[in-house]
PDB file of C-alpha atoms in Angstrom:
ATOM      1  CA  MET S   1      29.015   1.915  -2.580  1.00 49.00           C
ATOM      2  CA  THR S   2      25.421   3.066  -2.249  1.00 52.00           C
ATOM      3  CA  LEU S   3      23.345   2.404  -5.330  1.00 65.00           C
ATOM      4  CA  ASN S   4      21.043   5.266  -6.276  1.00 80.00           C
ATOM      5  CA  LYS S   5      19.662   4.626  -9.746  1.00 90.00           C
ATOM      6  CA  ILE S   6      19.878   3.104 -13.207  1.00 94.00           C
ATOM      7  CA  VAL S   7      19.405   5.416 -16.171  1.00 95.00           C
ATOM      8  CA  LEU S   8      18.709   4.378 -19.768  1.00 96.00           C
ATOM      9  CA  ASP S   9      19.161   7.265 -22.202  1.00 96.00           C
ATOM     10  CA  ASP S  10      17.987   6.678 -25.773  1.00 97.00           C
ATOM     11  CA  VAL S  11      19.022   3.015 -25.710  1.00 97.00           C
ATOM     12  CA  LYS S  12      18.677   1.057 -28.927  1.00 97.00           C
ATOM     13  CA  VAL S  13      19.448  -2.615 -29.626  1.00 97.00           C
ATOM     14  CA  VAL S  14      19.672  -4.003 -33.140  1.00 95.00           C
ATOM     15  CA  TYR S  15      20.442  -7.443 -34.558  1.00 93.00           C
ATOM     16  CA  LYS S  16      21.559  -8.715 -37.962  1.00 84.00           C
ATOM     17  CA  LYS S  17      23.331  -5.507 -38.992  1.00 80.00           C
ATOM     18  CA  GLY S  18      20.367  -3.298 -38.231  1.00 76.00           C
ATOM     19  CA  LYS S  19      17.717  -5.429 -39.928  1.00 83.00           C
ATOM     20  CA  ILE S  20      16.015  -6.267 -36.614  1.00 88.00           C
ATOM     21  CA  ILE S  21      15.398  -3.541 -34.052  1.00 93.00           C
ATOM     22  CA  ALA S  22      14.913  -5.213 -30.671  1.00 95.00           C
ATOM     23  CA  ILE S  23      14.795  -2.016 -28.572  1.00 96.00           C
ATOM     24  CA  LYS S  24      13.846   1.410 -29.904  1.00 95.00           C
ATOM     25  CA  ASN S  25      15.166   4.455 -28.059  1.00 93.00           C
ATOM     26  CA  ALA S  26      14.362   3.375 -24.497  1.00 96.00           C
ATOM     27  CA  ASN S  27      14.422   6.055 -21.798  1.00 96.00           C
ATOM     28  CA  ILE S  28      13.965   4.718 -18.268  1.00 95.00           C
ATOM     29  CA  VAL S  29      15.052   5.716 -14.763  1.00 95.00           C
ATOM     30  CA  VAL S  30      14.889   3.127 -11.963  1.00 94.00           C
ATOM     31  CA  LYS S  31      15.723   4.297  -8.444  1.00 90.00           C
ATOM     32  CA  ARG S  32      16.865   2.385  -5.396  1.00 87.00           C
ATOM     33  CA  GLY S  33      13.910   0.805  -3.633  1.00 87.00           C
ATOM     34  CA  GLU S  34      11.930   0.367  -6.848  1.00 92.00           C
ATOM     35  CA  VAL S  35      11.004  -2.908  -8.522  1.00 95.00           C
ATOM     36  CA  LEU S  36      10.477  -2.571 -12.265  1.00 97.00           C
ATOM     37  CA  GLY S  37       8.378  -5.167 -14.078  1.00 97.00           C
ATOM     38  CA  VAL S  38       8.771  -5.416 -17.854  1.00 97.00           C
ATOM     39  CA  ILE S  39       5.849  -6.996 -19.691  1.00 97.00           C
ATOM     40  CA  GLY S  40       4.760  -7.397 -23.290  1.00 96.00           C
ATOM     41  CA  PRO S  41       3.970 -10.016 -25.942  1.00 95.00           C
ATOM     42  CA  ASN S  42       6.449 -12.525 -27.344  1.00 94.00           C
ATOM     43  CA  GLY S  43       9.255 -10.853 -29.269  1.00 92.00           C
ATOM     44  CA  ALA S  44       8.636  -7.478 -27.631  1.00 95.00           C
ATOM     45  CA  GLY S  45      12.287  -7.055 -26.610  1.00 95.00           C
ATOM     46  CA  LYS S  46      12.042  -7.824 -22.886  1.00 96.00           C
ATOM     47  CA  THR S  47      15.111 -10.069 -22.709  1.00 95.00           C
ATOM     48  CA  SER S  48      17.114  -7.752 -24.960  1.00 96.00           C
ATOM     49  CA  LEU S  49      16.411  -4.875 -22.587  1.00 97.00           C
ATOM     50  CA  LEU S  50      17.773  -6.831 -19.614  1.00 96.00           C
ATOM     51  CA  LYS S  51      20.824  -8.054 -21.528  1.00 95.00           C
ATOM     52  CA  ALA S  52      21.660  -4.501 -22.599  1.00 96.00           C
ATOM     53  CA  ILE S  53      21.544  -3.291 -18.992  1.00 96.00           C
ATOM     54  CA  ALA S  54      23.764  -6.222 -17.978  1.00 94.00           C
ATOM     55  CA  GLY S  55      26.239  -5.374 -20.736  1.00 93.00           C
ATOM     56  CA  ILE S  56      25.792  -8.788 -22.342  1.00 91.00           C
ATOM     57  CA  ILE S  57      24.804  -7.415 -25.758  1.00 94.00           C
ATOM     58  CA  ARG S  58      25.785  -4.295 -27.653  1.00 94.00           C
ATOM     59  CA  TYR S  59      23.594  -1.212 -27.676  1.00 96.00           C
ATOM     60  CA  SER S  60      23.690   2.405 -28.727  1.00 95.00           C
ATOM     61  CA  GLY S  61      22.750   5.212 -26.376  1.00 97.00           C
ATOM     62  CA  LEU S  62      23.796   5.285 -22.734  1.00 96.00           C
ATOM     63  CA  ILE S  63      23.151   3.038 -19.732  1.00 97.00           C
ATOM     64  CA  TYR S  64      24.345   4.302 -16.368  1.00 95.00           C
ATOM     65  CA  ILE S  65      24.455   2.242 -13.184  1.00 92.00           C
ATOM     66  CA  ASN S  66      25.269   4.587 -10.333  1.00 84.00           C
ATOM     67  CA  GLY S  67      27.290   6.772 -12.666  1.00 84.00           C
ATOM     68  CA  TYR S  68      29.109   3.943 -14.457  1.00 89.00           C
ATOM     69  CA  GLU S  69      28.317   3.746 -18.176  1.00 95.00           C
ATOM     70  CA  VAL S  70      27.967   0.008 -18.705  1.00 95.00           C
ATOM     71  CA  SER S  71      29.605  -0.331 -22.137  1.00 94.00           C
ATOM     72  CA  HIS S  72      32.644   1.698 -21.001  1.00 94.00           C
ATOM     73  CA  THR S  73      33.134  -0.092 -17.673  1.00 93.00           C
ATOM     74  CA  PRO S  74      35.184  -3.297 -17.235  1.00 91.00           C
ATOM     75  CA  HIS S  75      32.925  -6.335 -16.964  1.00 85.00           C
ATOM     76  CA  LYS S  76      34.487  -7.366 -13.640  1.00 83.00           C
ATOM     77  CA  VAL S  77      33.374  -4.053 -12.130  1.00 87.00           C
ATOM     78  CA  ILE S  78      29.790  -4.499 -13.332  1.00 88.00           C
ATOM     79  CA  ALA S  79      29.803  -8.151 -12.217  1.00 83.00           C
ATOM     80  CA  ARG S  80      30.491  -7.098  -8.622  1.00 83.00           C
ATOM     81  CA  ILE S  81      27.324  -5.013  -8.415  1.00 88.00           C
ATOM     82  CA  LEU S  82      24.959  -6.639 -10.934  1.00 91.00           C
ATOM     83  CA  SER S  83      23.554 -10.127 -11.273  1.00 90.00           C
ATOM     84  CA  TYR S  84      21.661 -11.305 -14.371  1.00 91.00           C
ATOM     85  CA  ALA S  85      19.507 -14.409 -14.089  1.00 88.00           C
ATOM     86  CA  GLY S  86      18.320 -15.748 -17.420  1.00 80.00           C
ATOM     87  CA  ASP S  87      18.004 -19.211 -18.932  1.00 68.00           C
ATOM     88  CA  MET S  88      20.631 -21.776 -18.007  1.00 59.00           C
ATOM     89  CA  ASP S  89      22.029 -22.391 -21.474  1.00 53.00           C
ATOM     90  CA  ILE S  90      25.541 -23.561 -20.550  1.00 56.00           C
ATOM     91  CA  PRO S  91      25.582 -27.376 -20.996  1.00 61.00           C
ATOM     92  CA  GLU S  92      28.548 -27.949 -18.679  1.00 66.00           C
ATOM     93  CA  MET S  93      26.632 -26.361 -15.796  1.00 78.00           C
ATOM     94  CA  LEU S  94      24.024 -29.113 -15.925  1.00 79.00           C
ATOM     95  CA  SER S  95      26.448 -31.702 -14.535  1.00 84.00           C
ATOM     96  CA  LEU S  96      26.972 -29.664 -11.348  1.00 90.00           C
ATOM     97  CA  THR S  97      25.078 -30.137  -8.133  1.00 93.00           C
ATOM     98  CA  VAL S  98      22.774 -27.347  -7.040  1.00 94.00           C
ATOM     99  CA  LEU S  99      25.159 -26.297  -4.257  1.00 94.00           C
ATOM    100  CA  ASP S 100      28.188 -26.284  -6.583  1.00 92.00           C
ATOM    101  CA  ALA S 101      26.300 -24.178  -9.142  1.00 91.00           C
ATOM    102  CA  ILE S 102      25.446 -21.569  -6.510  1.00 92.00           C
ATOM    103  CA  LEU S 103      29.016 -21.529  -5.193  1.00 91.00           C
ATOM    104  CA  THR S 104      30.261 -21.008  -8.756  1.00 87.00           C
ATOM    105  CA  SER S 105      27.948 -18.019  -9.134  1.00 85.00           C
ATOM    106  CA  ARG S 106      29.648 -16.310  -6.147  1.00 84.00           C
ATOM    107  CA  TYR S 107      33.050 -16.286  -7.870  1.00 78.00           C
ATOM    108  CA  PRO S 108      32.979 -12.553  -8.835  1.00 68.00           C
ATOM    109  CA  ILE S 109      32.543 -11.500  -5.193  1.00 65.00           C
ATOM    110  CA  SER S 110      34.327 -14.316  -3.345  1.00 66.00           C
ATOM    111  CA  LYS S 111      37.314 -13.387  -1.182  1.00 62.00           C
ATOM    112  CA  SER S 112      39.267 -16.435  -2.299  1.00 59.00           C
ATOM    113  CA  PHE S 113      39.941 -18.443  -5.446  1.00 60.00           C
ATOM    114  CA  PHE S 114      38.333 -21.400  -3.655  1.00 66.00           C
ATOM    115  CA  GLU S 115      34.979 -21.281  -1.877  1.00 77.00           C
ATOM    116  CA  THR S 116      35.127 -20.019   1.689  1.00 86.00           C
ATOM    117  CA  GLU S 117      32.965 -20.820   4.694  1.00 87.00           C
ATOM    118  CA  GLU S 118      31.149 -17.550   4.005  1.00 88.00           C
ATOM    119  CA  ASP S 119      30.400 -18.650   0.431  1.00 89.00           C
ATOM    120  CA  ILE S 120      28.975 -21.975   1.629  1.00 91.00           C
ATOM    121  CA  ARG S 121      26.926 -20.277   4.361  1.00 92.00           C
ATOM    122  CA  LYS S 122      25.424 -17.811   1.882  1.00 91.00           C
ATOM    123  CA  ALA S 123      24.658 -20.551  -0.651  1.00 92.00           C
ATOM    124  CA  LEU S 124      22.832 -22.642   1.939  1.00 94.00           C
ATOM    125  CA  GLU S 125      20.990 -19.556   3.168  1.00 92.00           C
ATOM    126  CA  VAL S 126      19.479 -18.750  -0.228  1.00 92.00           C
ATOM    127  CA  LEU S 127      18.501 -22.399  -0.680  1.00 94.00           C
ATOM    128  CA  GLU S 128      16.572 -22.167   2.588  1.00 93.00           C
ATOM    129  CA  ILE S 129      14.928 -18.895   1.563  1.00 88.00           C
ATOM    130  CA  LEU S 130      13.724 -20.370  -1.729  1.00 89.00           C
ATOM    131  CA  GLY S 131      12.581 -23.616  -0.109  1.00 89.00           C
ATOM    132  CA  ILE S 132      14.926 -25.841  -2.127  1.00 93.00           C
ATOM    133  CA  TYR S 133      17.495 -26.788   0.531  1.00 95.00           C
ATOM    134  CA  GLU S 134      16.723 -30.471  -0.005  1.00 96.00           C
ATOM    135  CA  LEU S 135      17.929 -30.134  -3.631  1.00 95.00           C
ATOM    136  CA  LYS S 136      21.464 -29.041  -2.704  1.00 94.00           C
ATOM    137  CA  ASP S 137      23.099 -32.376  -3.610  1.00 95.00           C
ATOM    138  CA  ARG S 138      21.022 -33.021  -6.749  1.00 95.00           C
ATOM    139  CA  ARG S 139      22.504 -32.484 -10.200  1.00 93.00           C
ATOM    140  CA  LEU S 140      20.945 -29.748 -12.293  1.00 92.00           C
ATOM    141  CA  ASP S 141      20.114 -32.158 -15.119  1.00 90.00           C
ATOM    142  CA  GLU S 142      17.935 -34.124 -12.662  1.00 92.00           C
ATOM    143  CA  LEU S 143      15.662 -31.186 -11.851  1.00 91.00           C
ATOM    144  CA  SER S 144      12.296 -30.089 -13.236  1.00 90.00           C
ATOM    145  CA  SER S 145      11.889 -26.815 -15.140  1.00 87.00           C
ATOM    146  CA  GLY S 146      10.392 -25.166 -12.063  1.00 88.00           C
ATOM    147  CA  GLU S 147      13.237 -26.353  -9.833  1.00 90.00           C
ATOM    148  CA  ILE S 148      15.817 -25.131 -12.351  1.00 89.00           C
ATOM    149  CA  ARG S 149      14.125 -21.718 -12.329  1.00 88.00           C
ATOM    150  CA  LYS S 150      14.493 -21.525  -8.541  1.00 90.00           C
ATOM    151  CA  VAL S 151      18.158 -22.543  -8.758  1.00 91.00           C
ATOM    152  CA  ILE S 152      18.814 -19.790 -11.307  1.00 89.00           C
ATOM    153  CA  LEU S 153      17.231 -17.297  -8.914  1.00 90.00           C
ATOM    154  CA  ALA S 154      19.313 -18.693  -6.036  1.00 91.00           C
ATOM    155  CA  MET S 155      22.481 -18.234  -8.107  1.00 90.00           C
ATOM    156  CA  ALA S 156      21.592 -14.584  -8.627  1.00 88.00           C
ATOM    157  CA  LEU S 157      20.707 -13.943  -4.977  1.00 89.00           C
ATOM    158  CA  ALA S 158      23.850 -15.655  -3.656  1.00 88.00           C
ATOM    159  CA  ARG S 159      25.989 -12.903  -5.149  1.00 84.00           C
ATOM    160  CA  GLU S 160      24.243 -10.298  -2.960  1.00 84.00           C
ATOM    161  CA  PRO S 161      23.980  -7.893  -5.904  1.00 86.00           C
ATOM    162  CA  LYS S 162      23.049  -4.223  -5.766  1.00 89.00           C
ATOM    163  CA  VAL S 163      21.290  -4.649  -9.116  1.00 92.00           C
ATOM    164  CA  ILE S 164      19.404  -7.840  -9.947  1.00 92.00           C
ATOM    165  CA  LEU S 165      17.971  -8.552 -13.389  1.00 95.00           C
ATOM    166  CA  LEU S 166      15.551 -11.472 -13.589  1.00 95.00           C
ATOM    167  CA  ASP S 167      14.354 -12.831 -16.919  1.00 94.00           C
ATOM    168  CA  GLU S 168      10.954 -14.481 -16.308  1.00 94.00           C
ATOM    169  CA  PRO S 169      11.653 -15.553 -12.698  1.00 93.00           C
ATOM    170  CA  ASP S 170       8.091 -16.905 -12.455  1.00 93.00           C
ATOM    171  CA  ALA S 171       8.269 -19.137 -15.540  1.00 91.00           C
ATOM    172  CA  HIS S 172       7.351 -22.819 -14.957  1.00 88.00           C
ATOM    173  CA  LEU S 173       6.397 -22.104 -11.329  1.00 91.00           C
ATOM    174  CA  ASP S 174       3.157 -23.137  -9.667  1.00 92.00           C
ATOM    175  CA  MET S 175       0.990 -20.532  -7.930  1.00 92.00           C
ATOM    176  CA  SER S 176       2.437 -20.971  -4.433  1.00 92.00           C
ATOM    177  CA  SER S 177       6.006 -20.754  -5.775  1.00 91.00           C
ATOM    178  CA  LYS S 178       5.139 -17.591  -7.700  1.00 94.00           C
ATOM    179  CA  ILE S 179       3.931 -15.993  -4.477  1.00 93.00           C
ATOM    180  CA  VAL S 180       7.184 -16.931  -2.715  1.00 91.00           C
ATOM    181  CA  VAL S 181       9.281 -15.483  -5.550  1.00 92.00           C
ATOM    182  CA  SER S 182       7.161 -12.319  -5.610  1.00 94.00           C
ATOM    183  CA  ARG S 183       7.742 -11.794  -1.889  1.00 91.00           C
ATOM    184  CA  ILE S 184      11.492 -12.339  -2.289  1.00 90.00           C
ATOM    185  CA  ILE S 185      11.703  -9.812  -5.133  1.00 92.00           C
ATOM    186  CA  LYS S 186       9.860  -7.205  -3.068  1.00 91.00           C
ATOM    187  CA  LYS S 187      12.221  -7.803  -0.132  1.00 87.00           C
ATOM    188  CA  LEU S 188      15.212  -7.294  -2.438  1.00 84.00           C
ATOM    189  CA  SER S 189      14.050  -3.749  -3.130  1.00 83.00           C
ATOM    190  CA  ARG S 190      15.068  -2.713   0.395  1.00 81.00           C
ATOM    191  CA  ARG S 191      18.734  -2.893  -0.547  1.00 81.00           C
ATOM    192  CA  SER S 192      18.857  -3.134  -4.325  1.00 87.00           C
ATOM    193  CA  ILE S 193      17.278  -2.265  -7.642  1.00 92.00           C
ATOM    194  CA  THR S 194      15.383  -5.149  -9.209  1.00 94.00           C
ATOM    195  CA  ILE S 195      14.157  -5.389 -12.798  1.00 96.00           C
ATOM    196  CA  PHE S 196      12.281  -8.465 -14.003  1.00 97.00           C
ATOM    197  CA  THR S 197      10.418  -9.607 -17.088  1.00 97.00           C
ATOM    198  CA  THR S 198       7.293 -11.736 -17.124  1.00 96.00           C
ATOM    199  CA  HIS S 199       4.362 -12.834 -19.277  1.00 94.00           C
ATOM    200  CA  ASP S 200       2.100 -12.893 -16.234  1.00 94.00           C
ATOM    201  CA  ILE S 201       0.399  -9.523 -15.803  1.00 93.00           C
ATOM    202  CA  LEU S 202      -0.972 -10.436 -12.372  1.00 92.00           C
ATOM    203  CA  PHE S 203       2.506 -11.450 -11.187  1.00 95.00           C
ATOM    204  CA  ALA S 204       3.846  -8.131 -12.465  1.00 95.00           C
ATOM    205  CA  ILE S 205       1.289  -5.895 -10.777  1.00 91.00           C
ATOM    206  CA  ASN S 206       1.554  -7.792  -7.486  1.00 91.00           C
ATOM    207  CA  THR S 207       5.349  -7.619  -7.490  1.00 94.00           C
ATOM    208  CA  ALA S 208       6.471  -4.416  -9.219  1.00 95.00           C
ATOM    209  CA  SER S 209       6.206  -0.828  -8.060  1.00 94.00           C
ATOM    210  CA  LYS S 210       6.446   0.354 -11.680  1.00 95.00           C
ATOM    211  CA  ILE S 211       5.706  -1.294 -15.021  1.00 96.00           C
ATOM    212  CA  VAL S 212       7.235  -0.978 -18.485  1.00 97.00           C
ATOM    213  CA  LEU S 213       5.046  -2.090 -21.391  1.00 97.00           C
ATOM    214  CA  LEU S 214       6.981  -3.195 -24.481  1.00 97.00           C
ATOM    215  CA  ARG S 215       5.709  -3.971 -27.958  1.00 96.00           C
ATOM    216  CA  ASP S 216       7.985  -4.523 -30.978  1.00 95.00           C
ATOM    217  CA  GLY S 217      10.885  -3.003 -29.037  1.00 95.00           C
ATOM    218  CA  GLU S 218       9.044   0.218 -28.271  1.00 96.00           C
ATOM    219  CA  ILE S 219       8.039   1.410 -24.813  1.00 96.00           C
ATOM    220  CA  ILE S 220       4.262   1.790 -24.990  1.00 96.00           C
ATOM    221  CA  GLY S 221       3.870   2.724 -21.333  1.00 94.00           C
ATOM    222  CA  TYR S 222       5.964   3.339 -18.226  1.00 94.00           C
ATOM    223  CA  GLY S 223       4.636   4.075 -14.749  1.00 93.00           C
ATOM    224  CA  THR S 224       2.545   2.659 -11.930  1.00 91.00           C
ATOM    225  CA  ILE S 225      -0.221   0.177 -12.649  1.00 90.00           C
ATOM    226  CA  ASP S 226      -2.729   2.999 -12.048  1.00 90.00           C
ATOM    227  CA  ASP S 227      -1.064   5.102 -14.750  1.00 90.00           C
ATOM    228  CA  ILE S 228      -1.088   2.241 -17.231  1.00 89.00           C
ATOM    229  CA  VAL S 229      -4.702   1.260 -16.616  1.00 86.00           C
ATOM    230  CA  LYS S 230      -6.030   4.819 -16.805  1.00 82.00           C
ATOM    231  CA  LYS S 231      -4.403   5.403 -20.187  1.00 81.00           C
ATOM    232  CA  ASP S 232      -5.614   2.052 -21.587  1.00 85.00           C
ATOM    233  CA  LEU S 233      -2.028   1.172 -22.499  1.00 93.00           C
ATOM    234  CA  LEU S 234      -2.570  -2.557 -22.021  1.00 93.00           C
ATOM    235  CA  PHE S 235      -4.799  -2.647 -25.101  1.00 92.00           C
ATOM    236  CA  LYS S 236      -2.135  -0.826 -27.148  1.00 92.00           C
ATOM    237  CA  THR S 237       0.467  -3.333 -25.972  1.00 94.00           C
ATOM    238  CA  TYR S 238      -1.446  -6.591 -26.397  1.00 94.00           C
ATOM    239  CA  ASN S 239      -4.209  -5.573 -28.827  1.00 92.00           C
ATOM    240  CA  THR S 240      -6.551  -7.223 -26.325  1.00 91.00           C
ATOM    241  CA  ARG S 241      -9.389  -5.780 -24.255  1.00 90.00           C
ATOM    242  CA  PHE S 242      -9.102  -5.995 -20.474  1.00 91.00           C
ATOM    243  CA  LYS S 243     -11.694  -5.854 -17.733  1.00 90.00           C
ATOM    244  CA  ILE S 244     -10.439  -3.775 -14.830  1.00 90.00           C
ATOM    245  CA  LEU S 245     -11.425  -5.044 -11.393  1.00 90.00           C
ATOM    246  CA  LEU S 246     -10.582  -3.425  -8.061  1.00 88.00           C
ATOM    247  CA  ASP S 247      -8.907  -5.533  -5.375  1.00 85.00           C
ATOM    248  CA  PRO S 248     -10.894  -4.789  -2.189  1.00 87.00           C
ATOM    249  CA  ASP S 249      -7.872  -5.538   0.039  1.00 84.00           C
ATOM    250  CA  THR S 250      -5.178  -3.499  -1.723  1.00 81.00           C
ATOM    251  CA  ASN S 251      -7.361  -1.092  -3.708  1.00 82.00           C
ATOM    252  CA  LYS S 252      -5.201  -1.926  -6.738  1.00 84.00           C
ATOM    253  CA  PRO S 253      -6.700  -2.197 -10.214  1.00 87.00           C
ATOM    254  CA  VAL S 254      -6.518  -5.773 -11.516  1.00 88.00           C
ATOM    255  CA  PRO S 255      -6.625  -6.174 -15.311  1.00 90.00           C
ATOM    256  CA  ILE S 256      -8.250  -9.374 -16.550  1.00 89.00           C
ATOM    257  CA  PRO S 257      -8.052 -10.250 -20.278  1.00 88.00           C
ATOM    258  CA  SER S 258     -11.484 -10.327 -21.887  1.00 85.00           C
ATOM    259  CA  TYR S 259     -12.242 -13.486 -23.888  1.00 84.00           C
ATOM    260  CA  GLU S 260     -15.438 -12.088 -25.373  1.00 73.00           C
TER     261      GLU S 260
END
């Protein structure tokens, strides 16, 4: 199946019987080959947006992945084409080794009930790509926050998804690791649609082809970094002034928060 696009049509997410509106009427189209970065302050609704697309939480409106409406499609069908990488909040996972955790993540697409040689080969391959091969026999509860973040990304990549949703893939990573992850995400766009959230504006503009700005569940801006900068949407999102510099190598605008 060739993946063409994801469409969000008037999507709304509410919690506590409508008392908290996490996402307000989101309308987004993400096409194959695009990388969408979702940024905004704490509590803006970034994670809720990803979870709605993944079908993890309830929503109103419509979300289509290549023609499938997510809430009306069996989870096993969505799981074959989509991988969501968020926080590792399942305690029993922490006793697994890194390799076992990645093999477990391949279950929805594995050709056997038990891991195959292909599963092991793919797991080891993503460990090499992310530079954490030496961690393969370590237990998850022995790892640092940054190492755990890389393992979560490896678990998502090992499933070879057509849609990959990454919740703060750069969190707890040092600068060199962020650059590696950014490069990997951009490579993924050749064969998939990737949507990620982040608090790091520089990571977003160096990784994404388009940006969504969220504040209090509302989409304040959606477009290229040039579109967002020209319309001064960063100020509306963060209530903070930015200095806009021009990268001489890429000719991209680089917003820097002003502390004055």
